[in-house]
């Protein structure tokens, strides 16, 4: 059977690829949002799916380190707060998977890619939560890094991603405050509690700096992502902002950040900091961090054990759609 042919009017109405590309370029240059119905270059679409899927996976895997403490929270109040926070992270994952779906991605396929190690999730969630102080430090440092990284993404060029980030950032701000409040409470407690906070800060500080990604001269995706207005700042710029923001917060809390080279540069007004262990980062994102195997195996078990729920829900939806 031959392919259907377009009549003259239809042929004239279909813009050619150069015109579509020019329209896309003008949208980016004018700092307008690209929407799902718009034409976009395939590399832009694929790059967004890569970043949004990794971000969604991070939110879902990121429920595990704090989730481990839900049954051991020290009071009913702490338990209610932690439960709400962990549920918020699930919600963030859902908004992000929905944003990826607007680009043609399939949620179940993305989950399979995560479990098979074909897509990444944030390095930070491969470290263990050893004491309850870790929950406070995750709120303060990890949610703090997430906010620093994600507030500029509210202006990302892809509309659904930018809009999802607005709500995510509002909730992350609350998460950071609850973490800081927990740590403040512990710092007003006993010597043992203060030592617990300091120990948690010592373990989470350097991995938090790694959340911003590799240094700019070793970041293959940054230049194109910034040219397309997906990322607005480089990894090193955001990392520096985070250090500048965190040092006074550490002082107010009364903890020491574990970096003897941390010092204010009087010329720039910014903090100089020591060398990040990029070999450790590479190990963690290659699947060899302290908890990678456990995190992924739990995610696999959740997918497999709950497959019947998905099947039932889909069957119901299919029946009502027909
Ligand atoms: N971990 O070329 P670049 C949260 C990968 S959410 C693992 O610089 P890009 C909330 C990168 O993907 C935290 N992999 O890449 C929460 C790339 O690999 P690929 C997640 C990393 O995309 C709090 C390769 O290295 N946030 O915390 C990491 O331009 C508490 C080369 O890197 C987001 O995802 C890493 N840290 O910049 C939840 C924010 N860094 O794909 C629960 C959105 C880099 O080529 C509890 N994402 N890689 O195979 C971004 O802003 C960017 O994707 C970056 C990386 C900045 C993460």
XYZ file of C-alpha atoms and ligand atoms in Angstrom:
379
model
C 0.000 0.000 0.000
C 1.408 3.402 -0.921
C 1.741 6.154 1.716
C -1.065 8.736 1.737
C -0.072 11.913 -0.081
C -0.590 15.468 1.157
C -2.432 17.882 -1.080
C -0.816 21.237 -1.942
C -2.387 23.173 0.903
C -1.282 20.585 3.466
C 2.249 20.491 2.072
C 2.482 24.252 2.269
C 1.158 24.221 5.871
C 3.892 21.852 7.164
C 6.925 23.940 8.114
C 10.247 22.399 7.215
C 12.795 21.393 9.846
C 14.842 24.578 9.427
C 11.775 26.727 10.165
C 10.910 24.613 13.200
C 14.474 24.841 14.478
C 14.450 28.624 13.945
C 11.208 28.914 15.935
C 12.693 26.792 18.752
C 15.897 28.867 18.780
C 13.854 32.070 18.956
C 11.820 30.678 21.875
C 15.019 29.906 23.805
C 16.637 33.248 22.882
C 13.556 35.153 24.096
C 13.527 33.109 27.323
C 10.036 31.807 26.642
C 8.979 28.308 27.750
C 8.972 25.295 25.447
C 5.716 23.340 25.907
C 4.941 19.653 25.155
C 2.985 20.467 21.977
C 5.940 22.427 20.525
C 8.471 21.033 18.117
C 11.860 20.513 19.787
C 15.174 19.044 18.644
C 15.499 15.364 19.502
C 18.658 16.012 21.542
C 16.792 18.594 23.668
C 13.994 16.098 24.318
C 16.402 13.253 25.124
C 18.533 15.474 27.380
C 15.463 16.557 29.330
C 14.224 12.988 29.740
C 17.698 12.063 31.031
C 17.783 14.843 33.630
C 14.110 14.696 34.680
C 14.161 10.895 34.990
C 17.324 11.019 37.126
C 15.719 13.696 39.231
C 12.515 11.634 39.666
C 14.523 8.507 40.546
C 16.471 10.545 43.134
C 13.276 11.642 44.853
C 11.944 8.077 45.012
C 15.211 6.401 46.061
C 15.744 9.398 48.376
C 12.793 8.218 50.494
C 14.847 5.270 51.755
C 17.583 6.814 53.956
C 15.097 8.748 56.111
C 12.376 6.106 55.673
C 14.679 3.758 57.589
C 14.000 5.869 60.710
C 10.207 6.021 60.536
C 9.768 3.176 63.020
C 12.451 4.536 65.337
C 11.557 8.242 65.470
C 12.073 9.485 69.046
C 8.572 10.972 69.538
C 5.137 11.045 67.936
C 5.782 14.615 66.733
C 9.091 13.691 65.086
C 7.464 10.671 63.493
C 4.587 12.727 62.031
C 7.027 15.307 60.631
C 9.299 12.657 59.123
C 6.387 10.741 57.631
C 5.081 13.914 55.963
C 8.532 14.702 54.582
C 9.082 11.233 53.137
C 5.613 11.336 51.552
C 6.439 14.740 50.037
C 9.483 13.170 48.333
C 7.174 10.538 46.803
C 4.987 13.372 45.497
C 8.019 15.086 43.952
C 8.889 11.858 42.162
C 5.337 11.696 40.777
C 5.363 15.287 39.444
C 8.705 14.608 37.799
C 7.659 11.316 36.186
C 4.588 13.169 34.881
C 6.856 15.860 33.410
C 8.939 13.124 31.726
C 5.740 11.606 30.307
C 4.933 14.902 28.562
C 8.122 14.237 26.558
C 6.903 10.800 25.477
C 8.714 8.778 28.157
C 6.993 5.804 29.738
C 7.068 5.698 33.553
C 7.376 1.906 33.853
C 10.200 1.934 31.310
C 12.047 4.630 33.296
C 11.703 2.561 36.471
C 13.086 -0.491 34.661
C 16.056 1.568 33.449
C 16.757 2.721 37.008
C 16.629 -0.827 38.354
C 18.816 -2.149 35.551
C 21.418 0.584 36.219
C 20.829 2.272 32.836
C 19.743 5.550 34.448
C 21.288 7.266 37.439
C 19.966 8.759 40.671
C 21.697 11.184 43.014
C 24.925 9.946 44.583
C 23.863 11.318 47.982
C 21.312 8.589 48.621
C 23.951 5.871 48.629
C 25.171 6.769 52.114
C 23.676 5.197 55.267
C 21.666 6.986 57.972
C 23.406 5.763 61.134
C 21.666 7.845 63.823
C 18.581 10.054 64.110
C 20.808 13.116 63.749
C 21.294 12.006 60.130
C 17.624 12.828 59.476
C 18.242 16.390 60.681
C 21.423 16.698 58.642
C 19.699 15.391 55.506
C 17.031 18.076 55.979
C 19.589 20.821 56.531
C 22.368 19.861 54.103
C 20.769 17.582 51.488
C 17.483 19.473 51.113
C 19.557 22.674 51.343
C 21.686 21.532 48.388
C 18.547 20.444 46.523
C 17.026 23.932 46.973
C 20.214 25.655 45.844
C 20.297 23.458 42.738
C 16.565 23.528 41.999
C 15.467 27.146 42.544
C 17.123 28.129 39.220
C 15.334 25.167 37.590
C 12.019 26.984 38.266
C 13.144 29.107 35.275
C 14.128 26.087 33.186
C 13.186 26.422 29.513
C 10.886 23.375 29.537
C 7.504 24.492 30.925
C 6.299 21.326 32.726
C 9.688 20.855 34.447
C 9.892 24.511 35.521
C 6.351 24.451 36.924
C 6.942 21.192 38.828
C 10.038 22.765 40.393
C 8.050 25.642 41.917
C 6.042 23.370 44.178
C 9.014 21.070 44.830
C 11.146 23.998 45.997
C 8.445 25.286 48.351
C 8.245 21.870 49.986
C 12.032 21.458 50.089
C 12.270 24.781 51.970
C 9.982 23.373 54.643
C 12.093 20.205 54.721
C 15.247 22.180 55.258
C 13.714 24.130 58.133
C 12.456 20.987 59.866
C 15.954 19.474 59.615
C 17.596 22.586 60.992
C 15.035 22.782 63.820
C 15.725 19.153 64.755
C 19.472 19.849 64.855
C 18.964 23.034 66.917
C 16.970 20.984 69.428
C 19.687 18.325 69.628
C 22.406 20.982 70.015
C 20.535 22.327 73.064
C 20.474 18.789 74.525
C 23.198 16.598 76.013
C 26.890 16.270 75.074
C 26.055 12.909 73.506
C 23.392 14.530 71.300
C 25.770 17.308 70.233
C 28.409 14.692 69.377
C 25.811 12.801 67.333
C 25.040 15.948 65.303
C 28.729 16.680 64.710
C 29.363 13.095 63.610
C 26.475 13.287 61.126
C 27.758 16.616 59.742
C 31.231 15.080 59.343
C 29.804 12.219 57.258
C 27.351 14.191 55.079
C 29.240 17.415 54.282
C 31.466 16.150 51.474
C 28.806 13.951 49.808
C 26.492 17.032 49.853
C 29.055 18.986 47.836
C 29.129 16.138 45.306
C 25.369 16.494 44.704
C 26.097 19.441 42.387
C 27.841 17.131 39.929
C 31.389 16.981 38.576
C 33.556 20.101 38.229
C 32.726 22.308 35.248
C 35.751 21.161 33.248
C 34.559 17.552 33.596
C 30.809 18.046 33.072
C 29.872 16.761 29.598
C 26.239 17.941 29.683
C 26.578 21.442 31.173
C 27.447 23.581 28.142
C 24.570 22.358 25.964
C 22.128 22.257 28.858
C 22.923 25.875 29.738
C 22.749 26.971 26.077
C 19.233 25.505 25.977
C 18.280 27.186 29.252
C 17.569 23.853 30.982
C 20.298 24.445 33.571
C 20.833 28.108 34.430
C 24.136 27.913 36.291
C 27.166 25.660 36.197
C 27.799 22.899 38.748
C 30.730 24.786 40.324
C 28.805 28.058 40.577
C 25.931 26.388 42.444
C 28.343 24.449 44.668
C 30.063 27.712 45.609
C 26.713 29.367 46.443
C 25.881 26.395 48.654
C 29.163 26.604 50.563
C 28.691 30.367 51.060
C 25.175 29.749 52.357
C 26.072 26.822 54.635
C 29.083 28.231 56.512
C 27.103 30.829 58.535
C 24.344 28.265 59.148
C 26.938 25.845 60.599
C 28.275 28.605 62.845
C 24.761 29.443 64.107
C 24.191 25.773 64.855
C 27.526 25.416 66.642
C 28.994 22.644 64.462
C 32.303 22.506 62.602
C 32.342 21.718 58.888
C 34.978 18.999 58.315
C 37.264 20.995 56.039
C 40.432 22.601 57.452
C 40.852 24.601 54.229
C 37.481 26.346 54.523
C 38.258 30.088 54.702
C 36.695 33.352 53.615
C 38.463 34.893 50.648
C 38.494 38.618 51.504
C 38.805 39.608 47.848
C 35.779 37.723 46.546
C 33.756 37.530 49.758
C 33.282 33.814 49.043
C 34.533 30.753 50.907
C 37.480 28.758 49.599
C 37.149 25.056 50.303
C 39.275 21.905 50.124
C 39.537 19.319 47.363
C 36.521 17.104 46.760
C 37.278 13.391 46.446
C 36.082 12.899 42.866
C 37.345 9.312 42.861
C 34.782 8.543 45.576
C 32.064 10.323 43.543
C 32.888 8.233 40.472
C 32.757 5.032 42.512
C 29.358 5.957 43.951
C 27.768 6.887 40.609
C 29.167 3.677 39.096
C 27.133 1.649 41.587
C 29.873 1.018 44.154
C 28.851 3.327 46.998
C 28.116 2.030 50.512
C 24.363 1.483 49.899
C 23.860 1.306 46.101
C 23.019 -2.399 46.034
C 20.573 -2.125 48.943
C 18.811 0.953 47.498
C 18.271 -0.608 44.080
C 17.296 -4.013 45.424
C 14.596 -2.410 47.604
C 13.305 -0.465 44.628
C 13.203 -3.677 42.601
C 11.300 -5.467 45.385
C 8.798 -2.577 45.594
C 8.191 -2.760 41.836
C 7.806 -6.541 41.809
C 5.793 -6.942 45.026
C 3.365 -4.206 44.041
C 2.973 -5.141 40.372
C -0.524 -6.494 41.116
C -1.653 -3.035 42.325
C -0.523 -1.451 39.069
C -2.166 -4.233 37.102
C -5.479 -3.814 38.970
C -5.421 -0.011 38.664
C -4.573 -0.166 34.965
C -7.271 -2.763 34.293
C -9.825 -0.499 35.992
C -8.648 2.546 34.014
C -8.639 0.558 30.748
C -12.181 -0.691 31.395
C -13.460 2.838 32.008
C -11.618 4.255 29.001
C -13.274 1.786 26.625
N 24.733 11.881 41.395
O 27.418 16.558 32.824
P 26.965 16.521 34.235
C 16.893 15.780 46.270
C 25.940 12.469 36.483
S 16.857 15.546 44.593
C 24.602 11.003 40.383
O 27.399 17.640 35.096
P 24.190 17.392 34.355
C 15.589 15.898 46.986
C 25.111 13.139 35.414
O 23.777 12.708 35.472
C 18.557 15.357 44.120
N 24.948 11.306 39.111
O 25.370 16.320 34.268
C 15.595 15.081 48.203
C 25.830 12.720 34.168
O 25.526 11.367 33.863
P 24.781 10.919 32.485
C 18.652 15.203 42.663
C 25.395 12.547 38.878
O 22.908 16.668 34.199
C 16.183 15.550 49.369
C 27.288 12.743 34.616
O 27.269 12.587 36.031
N 18.567 16.492 42.037
O 17.932 15.820 46.777
C 25.520 13.511 39.884
O 24.460 18.549 33.447
C 16.173 14.762 50.529
C 27.986 14.024 34.216
O 27.430 15.169 34.922
C 18.504 16.619 40.702
O 18.481 15.656 39.978
C 25.169 13.137 41.197
N 25.270 13.978 42.228
O 24.291 17.965 35.842
C 14.983 13.828 48.209
C 18.413 18.039 40.200
N 26.003 14.654 39.340
O 23.360 11.348 32.621
C 14.977 13.040 49.376
C 18.304 18.121 38.706
C 26.186 14.406 38.024
O 25.452 11.667 31.365
C 15.566 13.512 50.527
N 19.511 17.728 38.034
N 25.824 13.136 37.759
O 24.912 9.444 32.433
C 20.554 18.561 37.784
O 20.537 19.731 38.155
C 21.711 18.024 37.000
O 21.290 16.849 36.349
C 22.989 17.738 37.868
C 24.060 17.122 36.955
C 23.524 19.028 38.451
C 22.677 16.749 38.986
